[in-house]
PDB file of C-alpha atoms in Angstrom:
ATOM      1  CA  UNK A   6     -62.737  45.004  39.555  1.00  0.00           C
ATOM      2  CA  UNK A   7     -59.334  45.905  38.107  1.00  0.00           C
ATOM      3  CA  UNK A   8     -59.807  48.366  35.323  1.00  0.00           C
ATOM      4  CA  UNK A   9     -58.740  51.433  33.402  1.00  0.00           C
ATOM      5  CA  UNK A  10     -61.502  53.980  32.921  1.00  0.00           C
ATOM      6  CA  UNK A  11     -61.700  56.848  30.470  1.00  0.00           C
ATOM      7  CA  UNK A  12     -64.115  59.736  30.236  1.00  0.00           C
ATOM      8  CA  UNK A  13     -65.805  60.799  28.137  1.00  0.00           C
ATOM      9  CA  UNK A  14     -66.277  57.815  25.845  1.00  0.00           C
ATOM     10  CA  UNK A  15     -67.514  59.975  22.981  1.00  0.00           C
ATOM     11  CA  UNK A  16     -66.872  63.649  22.350  1.00  0.00           C
ATOM     12  CA  UNK A  17     -67.692  66.049  19.534  1.00  0.00           C
ATOM     13  CA  UNK A  18     -66.056  69.441  19.797  1.00  0.00           C
ATOM     14  CA  UNK A  19     -65.022  72.390  17.660  1.00  0.00           C
ATOM     15  CA  UNK A  20     -61.604  73.581  16.612  1.00  0.00           C
ATOM     16  CA  UNK A  21     -59.801  75.495  19.339  1.00  0.00           C
ATOM     17  CA  UNK A  22     -61.993  74.576  22.300  1.00  0.00           C
ATOM     18  CA  UNK A  23     -59.808  73.126  25.047  1.00  0.00           C
ATOM     19  CA  UNK A  24     -60.727  69.674  26.273  1.00  0.00           C
ATOM     20  CA  UNK A  25     -59.499  67.060  28.715  1.00  0.00           C
ATOM     21  CA  UNK A  26     -59.909  63.305  28.513  1.00  0.00           C
ATOM     22  CA  UNK A  27     -59.535  61.683  31.901  1.00  0.00           C
ATOM     23  CA  UNK A  28     -57.913  58.327  32.583  1.00  0.00           C
ATOM     24  CA  UNK A  29     -57.885  56.484  35.877  1.00  0.00           C
ATOM     25  CA  UNK A  30     -56.637  53.054  36.939  1.00  0.00           C
ATOM     26  CA  UNK A  31     -57.294  51.188  40.175  1.00  0.00           C
ATOM     27  CA  UNK A  32     -54.450  48.665  39.970  1.00  0.00           C
ATOM     28  CA  UNK A  33     -51.717  50.808  41.564  1.00  0.00           C
ATOM     29  CA  UNK A  34     -49.817  50.683  38.293  1.00  0.00           C
ATOM     30  CA  UNK A  35     -46.743  52.856  37.977  1.00  0.00           C
ATOM     31  CA  UNK A  36     -46.722  53.100  34.212  1.00  0.00           C
ATOM     32  CA  UNK A  37     -49.407  54.837  32.165  1.00  0.00           C
ATOM     33  CA  UNK A  38     -49.595  55.788  28.521  1.00  0.00           C
ATOM     34  CA  UNK A  39     -51.797  57.420  25.897  1.00  0.00           C
ATOM     35  CA  UNK A  40     -52.237  56.134  22.360  1.00  0.00           C
ATOM     36  CA  UNK A  41     -54.217  57.271  19.379  1.00  0.00           C
ATOM     37  CA  UNK A  42     -55.621  54.888  16.789  1.00  0.00           C
ATOM     38  CA  UNK A  43     -56.153  55.903  13.185  1.00  0.00           C
ATOM     39  CA  UNK A  44     -57.267  53.695  10.283  1.00  0.00           C
ATOM     40  CA  UNK A  45     -54.369  51.972   8.580  1.00  0.00           C
ATOM     41  CA  UNK A  46     -51.861  53.206  11.160  1.00  0.00           C
ATOM     42  CA  UNK A  47     -52.484  50.983  14.160  1.00  0.00           C
ATOM     43  CA  UNK A  48     -51.935  52.599  17.556  1.00  0.00           C
ATOM     44  CA  UNK A  49     -49.296  55.243  18.121  1.00  0.00           C
ATOM     45  CA  UNK A  50     -48.038  56.452  21.458  1.00  0.00           C
ATOM     46  CA  UNK A  51     -48.667  60.087  22.384  1.00  0.00           C
ATOM     47  CA  UNK A  52     -47.198  60.410  25.903  1.00  0.00           C
ATOM     48  CA  UNK A  53     -46.271  58.109  28.725  1.00  0.00           C
ATOM     49  CA  UNK A  54     -45.550  58.364  32.417  1.00  0.00           C
ATOM     50  CA  UNK A  55     -43.285  56.150  34.487  1.00  0.00           C
ATOM     51  CA  UNK A  56     -44.525  57.479  37.801  1.00  0.00           C
ATOM     52  CA  UNK A  57     -45.971  60.511  39.542  1.00  0.00           C
ATOM     53  CA  UNK A  58     -44.557  63.739  38.090  1.00  0.00           C
ATOM     54  CA  UNK A  59     -42.545  61.783  35.486  1.00  0.00           C
ATOM     55  CA  UNK A  60     -43.809  62.088  31.906  1.00  0.00           C
ATOM     56  CA  UNK A  61     -42.218  61.861  28.474  1.00  0.00           C
ATOM     57  CA  UNK A  62     -43.115  62.207  24.826  1.00  0.00           C
ATOM     58  CA  UNK A  63     -44.088  59.318  22.638  1.00  0.00           C
ATOM     59  CA  UNK A  64     -44.122  59.235  18.855  1.00  0.00           C
ATOM     60  CA  UNK A  65     -46.874  61.803  18.205  1.00  0.00           C
ATOM     61  CA  UNK A  66     -46.922  64.332  21.099  1.00  0.00           C
ATOM     62  CA  UNK A  67     -47.633  67.509  19.098  1.00  0.00           C
ATOM     63  CA  UNK A  68     -50.842  69.231  20.154  1.00  0.00           C
ATOM     64  CA  UNK A  69     -51.201  67.265  23.394  1.00  0.00           C
ATOM     65  CA  UNK A  70     -50.307  67.735  27.042  1.00  0.00           C
ATOM     66  CA  UNK A  71     -50.419  65.364  29.991  1.00  0.00           C
ATOM     67  CA  UNK A  72     -49.942  65.492  33.720  1.00  0.00           C
ATOM     68  CA  UNK A  73     -49.394  62.883  36.447  1.00  0.00           C
ATOM     69  CA  UNK A  74     -50.097  64.432  39.804  1.00  0.00           C
ATOM     70  CA  UNK A  75     -51.487  61.235  41.307  1.00  0.00           C
ATOM     71  CA  UNK A  76     -50.530  57.670  40.607  1.00  0.00           C
ATOM     72  CA  UNK A  77     -53.990  56.609  39.516  1.00  0.00           C
ATOM     73  CA  UNK A  78     -54.778  59.489  37.109  1.00  0.00           C
ATOM     74  CA  UNK A  79     -53.243  60.483  33.795  1.00  0.00           C
ATOM     75  CA  UNK A  80     -55.358  63.059  31.938  1.00  0.00           C
ATOM     76  CA  UNK A  81     -54.803  63.953  28.287  1.00  0.00           C
ATOM     77  CA  UNK A  82     -55.226  67.636  27.475  1.00  0.00           C
ATOM     78  CA  UNK A  83     -55.849  69.142  24.057  1.00  0.00           C
ATOM     79  CA  UNK A  84     -55.289  72.877  24.509  1.00  0.00           C
ATOM     80  CA  UNK A  85     -56.480  73.845  21.022  1.00  0.00           C
ATOM     81  CA  UNK A  86     -57.919  70.840  19.211  1.00  0.00           C
ATOM     82  CA  UNK A  87     -57.732  70.644  15.433  1.00  0.00           C
ATOM     83  CA  UNK A  88     -59.542  68.342  12.976  1.00  0.00           C
ATOM     84  CA  UNK A  89     -56.415  66.187  12.524  1.00  0.00           C
ATOM     85  CA  UNK A  90     -56.790  65.167  16.166  1.00  0.00           C
ATOM     86  CA  UNK A  91     -60.035  63.400  15.333  1.00  0.00           C
ATOM     87  CA  UNK A  92     -59.212  59.871  16.419  1.00  0.00           C
ATOM     88  CA  UNK A  93     -59.839  57.021  18.827  1.00  0.00           C
ATOM     89  CA  UNK A  94     -57.800  57.495  22.003  1.00  0.00           C
ATOM     90  CA  UNK A  95     -56.721  54.811  24.428  1.00  0.00           C
ATOM     91  CA  UNK A  96     -55.230  55.095  27.862  1.00  0.00           C
ATOM     92  CA  UNK A  97     -53.210  52.113  29.089  1.00  0.00           C
ATOM     93  CA  UNK A  98     -51.398  51.133  32.248  1.00  0.00           C
ATOM     94  CA  UNK A  99     -49.005  48.457  33.447  1.00  0.00           C
ATOM     95  CA  UNK A 100     -47.483  47.538  36.766  1.00  0.00           C
ATOM     96  CA  UNK A 101     -44.004  48.650  35.810  1.00  0.00           C
ATOM     97  CA  UNK A 102     -41.869  49.545  32.853  1.00  0.00           C
ATOM     98  CA  UNK A 103     -40.624  46.363  31.290  1.00  0.00           C
ATOM     99  CA  UNK A 104     -40.675  44.569  27.991  1.00  0.00           C
ATOM    100  CA  UNK A 105     -42.461  41.591  29.480  1.00  0.00           C
ATOM    101  CA  UNK A 106     -45.246  43.499  31.111  1.00  0.00           C
ATOM    102  CA  UNK A 107     -48.529  43.672  29.256  1.00  0.00           C
ATOM    103  CA  UNK A 108     -50.527  46.863  29.227  1.00  0.00           C
ATOM    104  CA  UNK A 109     -54.175  47.078  30.200  1.00  0.00           C
ATOM    105  CA  UNK A 110     -56.271  49.354  28.045  1.00  0.00           C
ATOM    106  CA  UNK A 111     -59.178  51.604  28.827  1.00  0.00           C
ATOM    107  CA  UNK A 112     -62.360  51.384  26.729  1.00  0.00           C
ATOM    108  CA  UNK A 113     -61.320  54.177  24.363  1.00  0.00           C
ATOM    109  CA  UNK A 114     -62.534  57.718  23.694  1.00  0.00           C
ATOM    110  CA  UNK A 115     -63.839  58.597  20.256  1.00  0.00           C
ATOM    111  CA  UNK A 116     -63.095  62.254  19.524  1.00  0.00           C
ATOM    112  CA  UNK A 117     -64.439  64.252  16.592  1.00  0.00           C
ATOM    113  CA  UNK A 118     -63.076  67.766  16.088  1.00  0.00           C
ATOM    114  CA  UNK A 119     -65.126  69.888  13.703  1.00  0.00           C
TER     115      UNK A 119
ATOM    116  CA  UNK B  27     -36.198  51.499  16.004  1.00  0.00           C
ATOM    117  CA  UNK B  28     -38.829  48.847  16.408  1.00  0.00           C
ATOM    118  CA  UNK B  29     -41.197  47.852  13.661  1.00  0.00           C
ATOM    119  CA  UNK B  30     -44.152  45.476  13.422  1.00  0.00           C
ATOM    120  CA  UNK B  31     -45.520  44.342  10.067  1.00  0.00           C
ATOM    121  CA  UNK B  32     -48.900  42.736   9.504  1.00  0.00           C
ATOM    122  CA  UNK B  33     -49.265  42.056   5.798  1.00  0.00           C
ATOM    123  CA  UNK B  34     -52.855  40.804   5.807  1.00  0.00           C
ATOM    124  CA  UNK B  35     -55.320  43.702   5.944  1.00  0.00           C
ATOM    125  CA  UNK B  36     -58.265  41.290   5.951  1.00  0.00           C
ATOM    126  CA  UNK B  37     -58.954  37.595   6.174  1.00  0.00           C
ATOM    127  CA  UNK B  38     -61.932  35.289   6.010  1.00  0.00           C
ATOM    128  CA  UNK B  39     -62.226  31.921   7.714  1.00  0.00           C
ATOM    129  CA  UNK B  40     -65.042  29.445   8.051  1.00  0.00           C
ATOM    130  CA  UNK B  41     -66.439  28.656  11.448  1.00  0.00           C
ATOM    131  CA  UNK B  42     -64.608  25.803  13.209  1.00  0.00           C
ATOM    132  CA  UNK B  43     -61.568  26.130  10.967  1.00  0.00           C
ATOM    133  CA  UNK B  44     -58.137  27.250  12.169  1.00  0.00           C
ATOM    134  CA  UNK B  45     -56.641  30.519  10.971  1.00  0.00           C
ATOM    135  CA  UNK B  46     -53.156  32.027  11.128  1.00  0.00           C
ATOM    136  CA  UNK B  47     -52.600  35.762  11.341  1.00  0.00           C
ATOM    137  CA  UNK B  48     -49.138  36.831  10.289  1.00  0.00           C
ATOM    138  CA  UNK B  49     -46.823  39.148  12.176  1.00  0.00           C
ATOM    139  CA  UNK B  50     -43.165  39.939  11.577  1.00  0.00           C
ATOM    140  CA  UNK B  51     -41.067  42.267  13.659  1.00  0.00           C
ATOM    141  CA  UNK B  52     -37.782  44.065  13.624  1.00  0.00           C
ATOM    142  CA  UNK B  53     -35.776  45.147  16.633  1.00  0.00           C
ATOM    143  CA  UNK B  54     -32.200  45.405  17.797  1.00  0.00           C
ATOM    144  CA  UNK B  55     -33.121  44.784  21.434  1.00  0.00           C
ATOM    145  CA  UNK B  56     -31.970  41.412  22.764  1.00  0.00           C
ATOM    146  CA  UNK B  57     -34.934  41.279  25.129  1.00  0.00           C
ATOM    147  CA  UNK B  58     -38.462  42.030  23.995  1.00  0.00           C
ATOM    148  CA  UNK B  59     -42.050  40.937  24.379  1.00  0.00           C
ATOM    149  CA  UNK B  60     -44.587  40.175  21.697  1.00  0.00           C
ATOM    150  CA  UNK B  61     -48.316  40.597  22.238  1.00  0.00           C
ATOM    151  CA  UNK B  62     -51.537  40.034  20.383  1.00  0.00           C
ATOM    152  CA  UNK B  63     -54.634  42.110  21.034  1.00  0.00           C
ATOM    153  CA  UNK B  64     -58.170  41.700  19.761  1.00  0.00           C
ATOM    154  CA  UNK B  65     -60.336  44.704  18.988  1.00  0.00           C
ATOM    155  CA  UNK B  66     -64.010  43.865  18.387  1.00  0.00           C
ATOM    156  CA  UNK B  67     -66.316  46.320  16.646  1.00  0.00           C
ATOM    157  CA  UNK B  68     -67.164  47.828  20.040  1.00  0.00           C
ATOM    158  CA  UNK B  69     -63.622  49.220  20.095  1.00  0.00           C
ATOM    159  CA  UNK B  70     -61.991  47.953  23.285  1.00  0.00           C
ATOM    160  CA  UNK B  71     -58.516  46.395  23.203  1.00  0.00           C
ATOM    161  CA  UNK B  72     -58.448  42.881  24.625  1.00  0.00           C
ATOM    162  CA  UNK B  73     -55.131  41.254  25.507  1.00  0.00           C
ATOM    163  CA  UNK B  74     -54.903  37.716  24.066  1.00  0.00           C
ATOM    164  CA  UNK B  75     -51.449  36.263  24.392  1.00  0.00           C
ATOM    165  CA  UNK B  76     -47.835  37.084  25.206  1.00  0.00           C
ATOM    166  CA  UNK B  77     -44.467  35.650  24.096  1.00  0.00           C
ATOM    167  CA  UNK B  78     -41.153  36.630  25.624  1.00  0.00           C
ATOM    168  CA  UNK B  79     -38.062  36.716  23.463  1.00  0.00           C
ATOM    169  CA  UNK B  80     -36.282  34.244  25.718  1.00  0.00           C
ATOM    170  CA  UNK B  81     -39.192  31.853  26.079  1.00  0.00           C
ATOM    171  CA  UNK B  82     -38.273  28.439  24.722  1.00  0.00           C
ATOM    172  CA  UNK B  83     -41.813  27.284  24.136  1.00  0.00           C
ATOM    173  CA  UNK B  84     -44.557  28.836  22.083  1.00  0.00           C
ATOM    174  CA  UNK B  85     -47.226  30.539  24.164  1.00  0.00           C
ATOM    175  CA  UNK B  86     -50.746  29.135  24.283  1.00  0.00           C
ATOM    176  CA  UNK B  87     -53.944  30.487  25.818  1.00  0.00           C
ATOM    177  CA  UNK B  88     -56.998  28.372  25.186  1.00  0.00           C
ATOM    178  CA  UNK B  89     -57.743  28.475  21.455  1.00  0.00           C
ATOM    179  CA  UNK B  90     -54.934  30.973  20.852  1.00  0.00           C
ATOM    180  CA  UNK B  91     -51.351  29.989  20.231  1.00  0.00           C
ATOM    181  CA  UNK B  92     -48.380  32.003  19.127  1.00  0.00           C
ATOM    182  CA  UNK B  93     -46.074  30.483  16.539  1.00  0.00           C
ATOM    183  CA  UNK B  94     -42.808  32.135  17.510  1.00  0.00           C
ATOM    184  CA  UNK B  95     -39.902  31.777  15.081  1.00  0.00           C
ATOM    185  CA  UNK B  96     -37.144  33.921  16.471  1.00  0.00           C
ATOM    186  CA  UNK B  97     -34.665  33.478  13.622  1.00  0.00           C
ATOM    187  CA  UNK B  98     -37.290  34.551  11.123  1.00  0.00           C
ATOM    188  CA  UNK B  99     -38.545  37.317  13.444  1.00  0.00           C
ATOM    189  CA  UNK B 100     -42.101  36.174  13.149  1.00  0.00           C
ATOM    190  CA  UNK B 101     -44.824  35.811  15.776  1.00  0.00           C
ATOM    191  CA  UNK B 102     -47.925  34.512  14.058  1.00  0.00           C
ATOM    192  CA  UNK B 103     -51.192  34.087  15.935  1.00  0.00           C
ATOM    193  CA  UNK B 104     -53.052  30.834  15.401  1.00  0.00           C
ATOM    194  CA  UNK B 105     -56.716  30.661  16.335  1.00  0.00           C
ATOM    195  CA  UNK B 106     -58.081  27.138  16.392  1.00  0.00           C
ATOM    196  CA  UNK B 107     -61.739  26.207  15.905  1.00  0.00           C
ATOM    197  CA  UNK B 108     -62.831  29.713  14.874  1.00  0.00           C
ATOM    198  CA  UNK B 109     -66.060  31.077  16.260  1.00  0.00           C
ATOM    199  CA  UNK B 110     -68.309  33.853  14.989  1.00  0.00           C
ATOM    200  CA  UNK B 111     -67.288  35.887  18.011  1.00  0.00           C
ATOM    201  CA  UNK B 112     -63.694  35.849  16.797  1.00  0.00           C
ATOM    202  CA  UNK B 113     -64.621  38.329  14.063  1.00  0.00           C
ATOM    203  CA  UNK B 114     -62.589  41.399  14.974  1.00  0.00           C
ATOM    204  CA  UNK B 115     -59.465  43.402  14.255  1.00  0.00           C
ATOM    205  CA  UNK B 116     -56.290  41.761  15.547  1.00  0.00           C
ATOM    206  CA  UNK B 117     -53.149  43.685  16.389  1.00  0.00           C
ATOM    207  CA  UNK B 118     -49.660  42.369  16.876  1.00  0.00           C
ATOM    208  CA  UNK B 119     -47.487  44.503  19.151  1.00  0.00           C
ATOM    209  CA  UNK B 120     -43.992  44.502  20.570  1.00  0.00           C
ATOM    210  CA  UNK B 121     -42.526  46.027  23.698  1.00  0.00           C
ATOM    211  CA  UNK B 122     -38.760  46.381  23.504  1.00  0.00           C
ATOM    212  CA  UNK B 123     -35.885  47.046  25.822  1.00  0.00           C
ATOM    213  CA  UNK B 124     -36.708  49.819  28.261  1.00  0.00           C
ATOM    214  CA  UNK B 125     -40.325  48.973  27.614  1.00  0.00           C
ATOM    215  CA  UNK B 126     -41.711  52.480  27.426  1.00  0.00           C
ATOM    216  CA  UNK B 127     -44.235  51.711  24.722  1.00  0.00           C
ATOM    217  CA  UNK B 128     -45.932  49.108  22.649  1.00  0.00           C
ATOM    218  CA  UNK B 129     -45.225  49.328  18.937  1.00  0.00           C
ATOM    219  CA  UNK B 130     -48.261  48.153  16.991  1.00  0.00           C
ATOM    220  CA  UNK B 131     -48.795  46.720  13.560  1.00  0.00           C
ATOM    221  CA  UNK B 132     -51.557  48.039  11.331  1.00  0.00           C
ATOM    222  CA  UNK B 133     -53.856  45.158  12.168  1.00  0.00           C
ATOM    223  CA  UNK B 134     -55.683  42.324  10.408  1.00  0.00           C
ATOM    224  CA  UNK B 135     -59.471  42.356  10.114  1.00  0.00           C
ATOM    225  CA  UNK B 136     -60.714  38.798  10.584  1.00  0.00           C
ATOM    226  CA  UNK B 137     -64.200  37.731   9.579  1.00  0.00           C
ATOM    227  CA  UNK B 138     -65.519  34.326  10.560  1.00  0.00           C
ATOM    228  CA  UNK B 139     -68.225  32.972   8.276  1.00  0.00           C
ATOM    229  CA  UNK B 140     -70.786  30.204   8.704  1.00  0.00           C
TER     230      UNK B 140
END
């Protein structure tokens, strides 16, 4: 089954404790992206990757890191989480970078930073 | 810069009735794609329908249709014969030239009533 998976689905952590949210896709997609969703703001892009070892900042990259060492994986790293990073996070992928290509979303990761 | 505006924070519709969810957009890109996603209370993002900026006909997918008015920069979603399972948050999104991200609106919460 074609899918984007994220782990963990739910996470409660404390300020400053490093964490990683994993994202994996099995569709051989080149393009992957991370979004965060906050009430009243819709989804905003954090980082994206056009291919292995190629990443770039989105609209809200502060406090986050990413890496793309393999085509299928695109982990999101919070080196020192803060309460304002409490959010719902989505990983997404698409076959290529193009305005007509829809993105497929993972199930989401709900993060609470205390 | 791209912008998506959804002016209806919440809407109610009776079961079996049709409902229109509004979406207007702003972009300077000559080529772009418009998408609608459904987010049920469980949180996942479900792709519904796509309209390309050069498509001559309005997109349809089952009970979903997209009323695309390019001159007015609007891309309203029409759901026919509403069902209780249509109750969800609906997001309009646009992917512009270069296609490195989806720009989302703030969403419309739809509730279908008996």
